[in-house]
Every structure is written in structure tokens, then in C-alpha cells.
Amino acid sequence: MVVELLLAAVVLVVLAVVLWLLTTTRRELGELRQATAPADAVTELLRRQIETVRAEGREGQDNVRREVGDLALRMRGDIGDLQQTVATELKGVSSEVTHQLHEGMKLFQTAQTTMGERLDRAARVVSEVQGSLGKLGEATQRVVEVGKDIQGLEQILKSPKVRGGLGETLLAELLSQMLPQEHYTLQHPFKSGERVDAALRIGDRLVAVDAKFPLENFRRMLDETEEDKRRPVRRQFARDVRTRIDEIAKKYILPDEGTFDFALMYVPAENVYYEIIIKDETDLADDPIATYALSKRVVPVSPNSLYAYLQVIILGLRGLRIEANAQIILNDLARLAGDLDKVREPLRTLGRHLGHAQSQFSEAERALDRFGAKLETIERKGGAQAELPEIAP
């Protein structure tokens, strides 16, 4: 297609040249006709020029045809080489492009897989976050509900009787988790008609535990924000605690009824226990509450410190149990010693018999040895007689 276009272009160029020559000749002829009169010589000259031009045109056409043919041949060869080169280059480029496309597809697939995994992980994380947010919402709702319940419980516990019952319940639950049932009693009665909330059995004696505690003035003390107003309320709270200590010492420390000479005052909250035992009380004119309680042989305990006291009691119970088991073992050893004395004399008699039998056995063994020696002597003599020469007749 390219060759044909080139040939057509060359032909058009040649035709344009021929037309230009003809046009030029005609113009010259016209000028000659206008400038001079017609003459045969001029006509002949013009005819020869025309023939010359025609011959030159035919020769030029032949040369152009030859040049165009040669050019077409060369162009065909060049185009063939160019096509082969282009085909080779295109083949290489196609292979490279195909390889790059494969690599690109692999990278795209890998990136797509990685992106899919990341999207899956992101979806899982979002789902987990949504689940966590849902749980957090539920937990928040439960916290709100618990807050409402606590507020309602606070209203309920404003009654001293209900609050005392709750303290007894908490004490009973703690004892049930720490001690066997046979080592404590709830609502233990005394001869006076009083009942202590719990009595711990250590051996054959009791430790009284009282769970009732005055909290009204303590709550008022917490509600006061000014120190000047807190001080008189705190004094009233200290007087309430001392009054309760006196009641415990009077009602529940009864050694004639099997109690130890001390009792435990169960303080149901750690912050109250801190206020009584740990906090500095130098602003009070009286002795500290803890000192006053110990002087009355009443030991204040909180839920945490009661746990430690119960651990000590458990160790004491284990010691008593070990002591009881040791006594049983000692009794068994005494019985075994008596049985050993009973067996010792028969064993001695048996030993004497065995010694006599052993001596008899030794004597019999020696007699047997003597008998064997004599028998060997007789056998040797018999052998010697058999070896004597025979006497000829």
C-alpha cells in the first residue's frame, strides 16, 4: 500500500513537470506570434523545439519510470527488512509486555488478596468494636441500674435495724466461707437472754462477735464539708462507738459462761474501720477509740482484719486437732507397749528353745561328722585289702 502511494506521488510529480513544460512552451509560442510575423523558419524552429521537448519529455518519462522502478524495488527491500525488524521488535516487545502484564496481574492479585485480608481484618475489628461497644453499652446500662439499686439500697439501709441485719448477714457469709459449721454458732444465747451475733468455738471456749455498729453520726460526719462542723459530729460518733464497746464488754464477755475474756466488734465497712483505728485522733480530748476498746478487751475488726483473725483461729483449731490426734497416738503407743510386753516373754522362751535346739543340732552335726569319718576309714581299709596279691594254690 505504501509503495503504491509512493508510485502515484512520483507519477503526479512527473505529470506536473510535463504540464509545466507544455505550458511554458505555449506561452513562449504565444509571445513569438505576438512579437513577430509568422514565418516558415520560425514555425520550423518551433516544430523542432517541440519535437525536442517531446523527445526529452519521453526520455524523462522513461528515466522517471526507471528511477521509480528502482526506487520501488529498493523500497520493497527496505520495507521487507523494516517489516521483519518491526516484527522482531514487536515480538520482543509483545513478550516483554506479556511478561510485565503477568507480573502486574500477580502483583495485582497479591495486592487484591492482601487488601481483601486487611478488609476482612478491618471488618472483624469493626465487628469486634461494635460488639465491644454493645457490651460497653450494656455494662453502662447495668452500672446505671446498679447505681439505682445502690441508691435504693442506701435508702433502705438508713434504717438502723435493717443495716444491722445486713451486717449480721455479711458476717454469717464470711464465717461460712472460712470455718466449719461445728466451730461457730449464729445468734448464740446467754443466760441473761442476750444473743450475740456469732460465737466462735475454740476448744471448749467461745469468742463472741458482735456485728451491730452505729453509723448515723458517721454518715453525718461524711456529709459535712467544713471541718468546724465535722469536729462535733465526730465526737458524737466516737461517743456512740464507746457506748457500743461498753455494751459488748458487758453483755458478751462472760467467762463463767465459757467465753474468753475478750470479744470482737465487727465493723462492717473498711472506711469506718479506718476512721476508728488508723486515722489520727489528736483533735479529740478523750483517748483514741482503739485504745479505749482494747482497755475494755473489745477488739475492733473489719472484713479484711476479721479474715486475718479467722486465719489465726483456723491455725489454732488445727493445733488443737493435732494435739488431740497426738494424744490418740500416744494412747495407741501405750497399748502397743503393753502388747509388746505380753509378747516379749513368749519370744524369750522361744529363743531359749531355739538356742537349745541349735545346740542339739550342732551336737548331732558333730556326731554325724564323726560317723562319716569312721565310715571313710573303713572304706579305705576295705580298698587296701582288695589290692593284696592273691596266694597261689
Tab-separated table of C-alpha atoms in Angstrom:
chain	number	residue	atom	x	y	z
A	1	MET	CA	0.000	0.000	0.000
A	2	VAL	CA	2.828	2.398	0.830
A	3	VAL	CA	4.665	1.535	-2.413
A	4	GLU	CA	1.597	2.251	-4.496
A	5	LEU	CA	1.158	5.606	-2.805
A	6	LEU	CA	4.807	6.479	-3.492
A	7	LEU	CA	4.485	5.489	-7.177
A	8	ALA	CA	1.343	7.563	-7.531
A	9	ALA	CA	3.131	10.535	-5.994
A	10	VAL	CA	6.094	10.182	-8.393
A	11	VAL	CA	3.779	9.942	-11.417
A	12	LEU	CA	1.929	13.029	-10.298
A	13	VAL	CA	5.227	14.885	-9.965
A	14	VAL	CA	6.306	13.846	-13.478
A	15	LEU	CA	2.959	14.843	-14.958
A	16	ALA	CA	3.188	18.173	-13.206
A	17	VAL	CA	6.668	18.750	-14.728
A	18	VAL	CA	5.420	17.835	-18.219
A	19	LEU	CA	2.411	20.095	-17.893
A	20	TRP	CA	4.677	22.905	-16.723
A	21	LEU	CA	6.940	22.443	-19.754
A	22	LEU	CA	3.974	22.410	-22.143
A	23	THR	CA	2.527	25.472	-20.526
A	24	THR	CA	5.852	27.281	-20.757
A	25	THR	CA	6.254	26.344	-24.426
A	26	ARG	CA	2.793	27.525	-25.326
A	27	ARG	CA	3.407	30.797	-23.558
A	28	GLU	CA	6.663	31.288	-25.471
A	29	LEU	CA	4.893	30.444	-28.740
A	30	GLY	CA	2.215	32.956	-27.972
A	31	GLU	CA	4.812	35.611	-27.276
A	32	LEU	CA	6.598	34.803	-30.510
A	33	ARG	CA	3.394	35.023	-32.516
A	34	GLN	CA	2.630	38.405	-30.987
A	35	ALA	CA	6.175	39.731	-31.397
A	36	THR	CA	6.905	38.615	-34.927
A	37	ALA	CA	5.056	37.798	-38.030
A	38	PRO	CA	4.537	34.213	-38.788
A	39	ALA	CA	7.311	32.692	-40.786
A	40	ASP	CA	8.153	29.293	-42.001
A	41	ALA	CA	11.535	29.381	-40.380
A	42	VAL	CA	10.085	30.251	-37.088
A	43	THR	CA	7.465	27.631	-37.493
A	44	GLU	CA	10.041	25.047	-38.345
A	45	LEU	CA	12.132	26.132	-35.415
A	46	LEU	CA	9.231	25.863	-33.142
A	47	ARG	CA	8.327	22.468	-34.542
A	48	ARG	CA	11.838	21.213	-33.910
A	49	GLN	CA	11.813	22.646	-30.434
A	50	ILE	CA	8.514	20.949	-29.804
A	51	GLU	CA	9.885	17.671	-31.089
A	52	THR	CA	12.963	18.122	-28.935
A	53	VAL	CA	10.835	18.859	-25.943
A	54	ARG	CA	8.657	15.850	-26.703
A	55	ALA	CA	11.709	13.631	-27.034
A	56	GLU	CA	13.163	14.994	-23.835
A	57	GLY	CA	9.780	14.502	-22.170
A	58	ARG	CA	9.620	10.893	-23.357
A	59	GLU	CA	13.211	10.321	-22.222
A	60	GLY	CA	12.441	11.995	-18.919
A	61	GLN	CA	9.382	9.809	-18.543
A	62	ASP	CA	11.466	6.704	-19.246
A	63	ASN	CA	14.106	7.838	-16.746
A	64	VAL	CA	11.429	8.612	-14.238
A	65	ARG	CA	9.872	5.192	-14.788
A	66	ARG	CA	13.261	3.504	-14.330
A	67	GLU	CA	14.038	5.565	-11.230
A	68	VAL	CA	10.595	4.877	-9.858
A	69	GLY	CA	11.022	1.141	-10.545
A	70	ASP	CA	14.431	1.092	-8.886
A	71	LEU	CA	13.083	3.141	-6.047
A	72	ALA	CA	10.131	0.766	-5.713
A	73	LEU	CA	12.466	-2.244	-5.644
A	74	ARG	CA	14.715	-0.627	-3.067
A	75	MET	CA	11.710	0.444	-1.043
A	76	ARG	CA	10.238	-3.061	-1.239
A	77	GLY	CA	13.503	-4.481	0.115
A	78	ASP	CA	13.776	-1.812	2.763
A	79	ILE	CA	10.132	-2.244	3.665
A	80	GLY	CA	10.633	-6.025	3.899
A	81	ASP	CA	13.629	-5.558	6.166
A	82	LEU	CA	11.733	-2.946	8.075
A	83	GLN	CA	8.741	-5.269	8.412
A	84	GLN	CA	10.991	-8.105	9.617
A	85	THR	CA	12.747	-5.793	12.061
A	86	VAL	CA	9.437	-4.377	13.200
A	87	ALA	CA	8.016	-7.903	13.556
A	88	THR	CA	11.047	-8.978	15.606
A	89	GLU	CA	10.857	-5.880	17.752
A	90	LEU	CA	7.110	-6.283	18.110
A	91	LYS	CA	7.587	-9.921	19.099
A	92	GLY	CA	10.133	-8.938	21.758
A	93	VAL	CA	8.007	-6.053	22.917
A	94	SER	CA	4.956	-8.316	22.957
A	95	SER	CA	6.810	-10.909	25.050
A	96	GLU	CA	8.048	-8.234	27.421
A	97	VAL	CA	4.599	-6.672	27.617
A	98	THR	CA	3.057	-10.105	28.213
A	99	HIS	CA	5.624	-10.800	30.967
A	100	GLN	CA	5.019	-7.407	32.512
A	101	LEU	CA	1.275	-7.986	32.280
A	102	HIS	CA	1.658	-11.354	34.040
A	103	GLU	CA	3.826	-9.768	36.721
A	104	GLY	CA	1.367	-6.921	37.018
A	105	MET	CA	-1.507	-9.382	37.312
A	106	LYS	CA	0.372	-11.309	40.005
A	107	LEU	CA	1.098	-8.103	41.890
A	108	PHE	CA	-2.485	-7.019	41.441
A	109	GLN	CA	-3.794	-10.367	42.659
A	110	THR	CA	-1.379	-10.279	45.620
A	111	ALA	CA	-2.381	-6.725	46.417
A	112	GLN	CA	-6.025	-7.663	45.987
A	113	THR	CA	-5.591	-10.658	48.321
A	114	THR	CA	-3.714	-8.540	50.864
A	115	MET	CA	-6.300	-5.820	50.581
A	116	GLY	CA	-9.045	-8.399	50.989
A	117	GLU	CA	-7.374	-9.828	54.089
A	118	ARG	CA	-6.906	-6.341	55.503
A	119	LEU	CA	-10.506	-5.501	54.734
A	120	ASP	CA	-11.578	-8.766	56.399
A	121	ARG	CA	-9.467	-7.946	59.448
A	122	ALA	CA	-10.795	-4.429	59.452
A	123	ALA	CA	-14.324	-5.791	59.193
A	124	ARG	CA	-13.641	-8.176	62.080
A	125	VAL	CA	-12.115	-5.375	64.123
A	126	VAL	CA	-15.082	-3.148	63.352
A	127	SER	CA	-17.408	-6.006	64.267
A	128	GLU	CA	-15.494	-6.624	67.500
A	129	VAL	CA	-15.508	-2.916	68.264
A	130	GLN	CA	-19.223	-2.798	67.596
A	131	GLY	CA	-19.671	-5.837	69.840
A	132	SER	CA	-17.487	-4.239	72.496
A	133	LEU	CA	-19.441	-1.021	72.180
A	134	GLY	CA	-22.624	-3.021	72.546
A	135	LYS	CA	-21.249	-4.776	75.613
A	136	LEU	CA	-19.988	-1.444	76.918
A	137	GLY	CA	-23.447	-0.013	76.427
A	138	GLU	CA	-24.945	-2.981	78.243
A	139	ALA	CA	-22.351	-2.654	81.011
A	140	THR	CA	-23.047	1.065	81.247
A	141	GLN	CA	-26.735	0.343	81.477
A	142	ARG	CA	-26.049	-2.241	84.176
A	143	VAL	CA	-23.866	0.282	86.021
A	144	VAL	CA	-26.706	2.774	85.849
A	145	GLU	CA	-29.092	0.122	87.123
A	146	VAL	CA	-26.629	-0.865	89.853
A	147	GLY	CA	-26.334	2.801	90.771
A	148	LYS	CA	-30.081	2.993	91.061
A	149	ASP	CA	-30.082	-0.199	93.114
A	150	ILE	CA	-27.325	1.181	95.342
A	151	GLN	CA	-29.271	4.376	95.774
A	152	GLY	CA	-32.328	2.346	96.692
A	153	LEU	CA	-30.217	0.184	98.999
A	154	GLU	CA	-28.846	3.319	100.612
A	155	GLN	CA	-32.383	4.479	101.283
A	156	ILE	CA	-33.225	1.067	102.728
A	157	LEU	CA	-30.099	0.983	104.913
A	158	LYS	CA	-30.994	4.256	106.554
A	159	SER	CA	-32.975	2.139	108.980
A	160	PRO	CA	-30.590	1.014	111.791
A	161	LYS	CA	-32.435	-2.282	112.181
A	162	VAL	CA	-32.138	-3.177	108.507
A	163	ARG	CA	-28.495	-2.088	108.466
A	164	GLY	CA	-27.740	-4.262	111.487
A	165	GLY	CA	-29.399	-7.230	109.796
A	166	LEU	CA	-27.234	-6.711	106.728
A	167	GLY	CA	-24.086	-6.644	108.884
A	168	GLU	CA	-25.134	-9.914	110.522
A	169	THR	CA	-25.755	-11.455	107.094
A	170	LEU	CA	-22.332	-10.407	105.808
A	171	LEU	CA	-20.688	-11.751	108.966
A	172	ALA	CA	-22.517	-15.076	108.641
A	173	GLU	CA	-21.461	-15.380	104.991
A	174	LEU	CA	-17.822	-14.690	105.853
A	175	LEU	CA	-17.820	-17.246	108.664
A	176	SER	CA	-19.435	-19.889	106.446
A	177	GLN	CA	-16.630	-19.454	103.914
A	178	MET	CA	-13.836	-19.639	106.483
A	179	LEU	CA	-14.846	-22.023	109.275
A	180	PRO	CA	-16.528	-25.418	109.509
A	181	GLN	CA	-20.095	-25.296	110.780
A	182	GLU	CA	-19.222	-27.008	114.048
A	183	HIS	CA	-16.764	-24.256	115.018
A	184	TYR	CA	-19.170	-21.303	115.117
A	185	THR	CA	-22.741	-20.560	116.168
A	186	LEU	CA	-25.001	-17.744	114.973
A	187	GLN	CA	-27.239	-15.928	117.464
A	188	HIS	CA	-25.659	-17.702	120.412
A	189	PRO	CA	-27.828	-17.230	123.577
A	190	PHE	CA	-26.589	-16.367	127.074
A	191	LYS	CA	-28.268	-16.891	130.421
A	192	SER	CA	-29.135	-13.198	130.569
A	193	GLY	CA	-31.323	-13.602	127.488
A	194	GLU	CA	-28.926	-11.653	125.276
A	195	ARG	CA	-27.900	-13.133	121.930
A	196	VAL	CA	-24.572	-12.421	120.296
A	197	ASP	CA	-24.476	-12.346	116.506
A	198	ALA	CA	-21.819	-15.072	116.304
A	199	ALA	CA	-19.780	-17.193	118.710
A	200	LEU	CA	-16.561	-18.841	117.559
A	201	ARG	CA	-15.684	-22.152	119.229
A	202	ILE	CA	-12.010	-22.620	120.084
A	203	GLY	CA	-11.633	-25.797	122.038
A	204	ASP	CA	-14.215	-25.694	124.827
A	205	ARG	CA	-14.464	-21.884	124.943
A	206	LEU	CA	-16.176	-19.151	122.873
A	207	VAL	CA	-15.198	-15.861	121.213
A	208	ALA	CA	-18.194	-13.510	120.921
A	209	VAL	CA	-18.521	-11.452	117.688
A	210	ASP	CA	-20.962	-8.525	117.579
A	211	ALA	CA	-21.953	-7.135	114.139
A	212	LYS	CA	-24.156	-4.202	115.194
A	213	PHE	CA	-22.488	-0.837	114.736
A	214	PRO	CA	-23.674	2.813	114.991
A	215	LEU	CA	-23.366	4.573	111.609
A	216	GLU	CA	-25.783	7.511	111.804
A	217	ASN	CA	-23.273	10.057	113.087
A	218	PHE	CA	-20.597	8.610	110.809
A	219	ARG	CA	-22.813	9.369	107.794
A	220	ARG	CA	-23.440	12.869	109.123
A	221	MET	CA	-19.699	13.341	109.553
A	222	LEU	CA	-19.084	12.350	105.932
A	223	ASP	CA	-21.776	14.726	104.709
A	224	GLU	CA	-20.193	17.693	106.468
A	225	THR	CA	-17.675	19.549	104.304
A	226	GLU	CA	-16.466	22.100	106.868
A	227	GLU	CA	-14.011	20.937	109.487
A	228	ASP	CA	-15.552	23.081	112.240
A	229	LYS	CA	-18.875	21.324	111.741
A	230	ARG	CA	-17.283	17.890	111.345
A	231	ARG	CA	-15.494	18.005	114.708
A	232	PRO	CA	-18.580	17.923	116.989
A	233	VAL	CA	-20.217	15.248	114.814
A	234	ARG	CA	-17.040	13.196	115.047
A	235	ARG	CA	-17.069	13.486	118.838
A	236	GLN	CA	-20.653	12.251	118.851
A	237	PHE	CA	-19.651	9.345	116.603
A	238	ALA	CA	-16.788	8.471	118.979
A	239	ARG	CA	-19.224	8.526	121.932
A	240	ASP	CA	-21.576	6.185	120.030
A	241	VAL	CA	-18.711	3.753	119.389
A	242	ARG	CA	-17.600	3.839	123.036
A	243	THR	CA	-21.173	3.171	124.137
A	244	ARG	CA	-21.294	0.148	121.828
A	245	ILE	CA	-17.933	-1.069	123.179
A	246	ASP	CA	-19.272	-0.864	126.733
A	247	GLU	CA	-22.369	-2.863	125.739
A	248	ILE	CA	-20.261	-5.591	124.113
A	249	ALA	CA	-17.940	-5.833	127.127
A	250	LYS	CA	-20.895	-6.051	129.496
A	251	LYS	CA	-23.124	-8.437	127.513
A	252	TYR	CA	-20.747	-10.812	125.739
A	253	ILE	CA	-17.529	-11.138	127.779
A	254	LEU	CA	-18.777	-13.787	130.226
A	255	PRO	CA	-16.006	-16.236	131.222
A	256	ASP	CA	-18.393	-18.018	133.616
A	257	GLU	CA	-20.454	-18.997	130.547
A	258	GLY	CA	-17.448	-20.298	128.621
A	259	THR	CA	-16.316	-17.188	126.749
A	260	PHE	CA	-12.785	-15.879	126.517
A	261	ASP	CA	-12.005	-12.648	128.340
A	262	PHE	CA	-12.241	-10.660	125.096
A	263	ALA	CA	-14.764	-10.151	122.291
A	264	LEU	CA	-14.705	-8.962	118.662
A	265	MET	CA	-16.565	-5.871	117.440
A	266	TYR	CA	-17.233	-6.369	113.717
A	267	VAL	CA	-17.081	-3.046	111.814
A	268	PRO	CA	-18.926	-3.683	108.523
A	269	ALA	CA	-17.020	-1.157	106.343
A	270	GLU	CA	-13.314	-0.531	105.806
A	271	ASN	CA	-13.675	3.268	105.745
A	272	VAL	CA	-15.386	3.190	109.147
A	273	TYR	CA	-12.645	0.896	110.483
A	274	TYR	CA	-10.042	3.322	109.117
A	275	GLU	CA	-11.778	6.209	110.883
A	276	ILE	CA	-11.717	4.310	114.190
A	277	ILE	CA	-8.322	2.599	114.149
A	278	ILE	CA	-5.934	4.262	111.715
A	279	LYS	CA	-6.860	7.934	111.396
A	280	ASP	CA	-5.114	10.407	113.723
A	281	GLU	CA	-7.357	11.361	116.636
A	282	THR	CA	-5.279	14.025	118.350
A	283	ASP	CA	-8.103	16.544	117.915
A	284	LEU	CA	-10.178	14.640	120.478
A	285	ALA	CA	-9.895	15.266	124.190
A	286	ASP	CA	-10.546	11.629	125.108
A	287	ASP	CA	-8.388	8.605	124.406
A	288	PRO	CA	-8.464	7.165	120.883
A	289	ILE	CA	-11.301	4.729	120.239
A	290	ALA	CA	-8.917	1.832	119.574
A	291	THR	CA	-7.149	2.389	122.898
A	292	TYR	CA	-10.469	2.584	124.725
A	293	ALA	CA	-11.695	-0.621	123.038
A	294	LEU	CA	-8.589	-2.579	123.990
A	295	SER	CA	-8.886	-1.349	127.570
A	296	LYS	CA	-12.351	-2.939	127.602
A	297	ARG	CA	-10.972	-6.140	125.989
A	298	VAL	CA	-13.010	-5.481	122.838
A	299	VAL	CA	-11.097	-5.899	119.556
A	300	PRO	CA	-12.451	-3.913	116.559
A	301	VAL	CA	-12.207	-5.901	113.315
A	302	SER	CA	-13.101	-5.056	109.708
A	303	PRO	CA	-13.951	-7.565	106.956
A	304	ASN	CA	-10.261	-7.761	105.998
A	305	SER	CA	-8.847	-7.918	109.512
A	306	LEU	CA	-11.529	-10.407	110.585
A	307	TYR	CA	-10.227	-12.616	107.802
A	308	ALA	CA	-6.770	-12.471	109.411
A	309	TYR	CA	-8.234	-13.230	112.859
A	310	LEU	CA	-10.122	-16.179	111.407
A	311	GLN	CA	-6.900	-17.457	109.839
A	312	VAL	CA	-5.275	-17.377	113.270
A	313	ILE	CA	-8.290	-19.169	114.736
A	314	ILE	CA	-8.075	-21.800	111.988
A	315	LEU	CA	-4.410	-22.346	112.823
A	316	GLY	CA	-5.378	-22.686	116.483
A	317	LEU	CA	-8.050	-25.228	115.594
A	318	ARG	CA	-5.525	-27.164	113.570
A	319	GLY	CA	-3.166	-27.097	116.543
A	320	LEU	CA	-5.937	-28.407	118.807
A	321	ARG	CA	-6.731	-31.099	116.284
A	322	ILE	CA	-3.061	-32.067	116.078
A	323	GLU	CA	-2.903	-32.121	119.877
A	324	ALA	CA	-5.964	-34.379	120.034
A	325	ASN	CA	-4.510	-36.657	117.365
A	326	ALA	CA	-1.186	-36.706	119.207
A	327	GLN	CA	-2.957	-37.814	122.401
A	328	ILE	CA	-4.704	-40.576	120.468
A	329	ILE	CA	-1.359	-41.636	119.014
A	330	LEU	CA	0.220	-41.645	122.488
A	331	ASN	CA	-2.609	-43.822	123.807
A	332	ASP	CA	-2.154	-46.206	120.891
A	333	LEU	CA	1.590	-46.316	121.555
A	334	ALA	CA	0.933	-47.129	125.236
A	335	ARG	CA	-1.343	-50.003	124.211
A	336	LEU	CA	1.288	-51.222	121.777
A	337	ALA	CA	3.901	-51.109	124.570
A	338	GLY	CA	1.652	-53.315	126.748
A	339	ASP	CA	1.128	-55.707	123.863
A	340	LEU	CA	4.894	-55.769	123.333
A	341	ASP	CA	5.448	-56.696	126.982
A	342	LYS	CA	2.958	-59.513	126.559
A	343	VAL	CA	4.794	-60.834	123.509
A	344	ARG	CA	8.311	-60.352	124.918
A	345	GLU	CA	8.256	-63.358	127.406
A	346	PRO	CA	6.966	-65.921	124.883
A	347	LEU	CA	9.625	-64.667	122.483
A	348	ARG	CA	12.295	-65.153	125.144
A	349	THR	CA	11.026	-68.693	125.845
A	350	LEU	CA	11.008	-69.387	122.126
A	351	GLY	CA	14.555	-68.022	121.931
A	352	ARG	CA	15.704	-70.356	124.694
A	353	HIS	CA	14.085	-73.297	122.925
A	354	LEU	CA	15.634	-72.269	119.679
A	355	GLY	CA	19.055	-71.960	121.389
A	356	HIS	CA	18.715	-75.439	122.912
A	357	ALA	CA	17.597	-76.832	119.559
A	358	GLN	CA	20.561	-75.151	117.904
A	359	SER	CA	22.975	-76.726	120.429
A	360	GLN	CA	21.349	-80.138	119.890
A	361	PHE	CA	21.613	-79.627	116.156
A	362	SER	CA	25.285	-78.736	116.475
A	363	GLU	CA	25.960	-81.836	118.610
A	364	ALA	CA	24.106	-84.042	116.117
A	365	GLU	CA	26.072	-82.448	113.279
A	366	ARG	CA	29.374	-83.187	115.047
A	367	ALA	CA	28.300	-86.816	115.716
A	368	LEU	CA	27.377	-87.149	112.062
A	369	ASP	CA	30.785	-85.832	111.081
A	370	ARG	CA	32.494	-88.394	113.361
A	371	PHE	CA	30.367	-91.167	111.894
A	372	GLY	CA	31.283	-90.084	108.402
A	373	ALA	CA	34.970	-90.065	109.267
A	374	LYS	CA	34.779	-93.593	110.670
A	375	LEU	CA	32.906	-94.760	107.588
A	376	GLU	CA	35.585	-93.326	105.316
A	377	THR	CA	38.282	-95.117	107.391
A	378	ILE	CA	36.505	-98.436	106.998
A	379	GLU	CA	36.137	-97.876	103.245
A	380	ARG	CA	39.846	-97.142	102.891
A	381	LYS	CA	40.723	-100.331	104.788
A	382	GLY	CA	38.446	-102.368	102.546
A	383	GLY	CA	40.149	-100.929	99.476
A	384	ALA	CA	43.585	-101.812	100.816
A	385	GLN	CA	42.551	-105.460	101.352
A	386	ALA	CA	41.281	-105.665	97.796
A	387	GLU	CA	44.693	-104.625	96.481
A	388	LEU	CA	46.634	-107.520	98.311
A	389	PRO	CA	48.214	-110.139	95.901
A	390	GLU	CA	46.495	-113.458	95.560
A	391	ILE	CA	48.294	-116.555	97.091
A	392	ALA	CA	48.965	-119.301	94.564
A	393	PRO	CA	47.356	-122.670	95.353
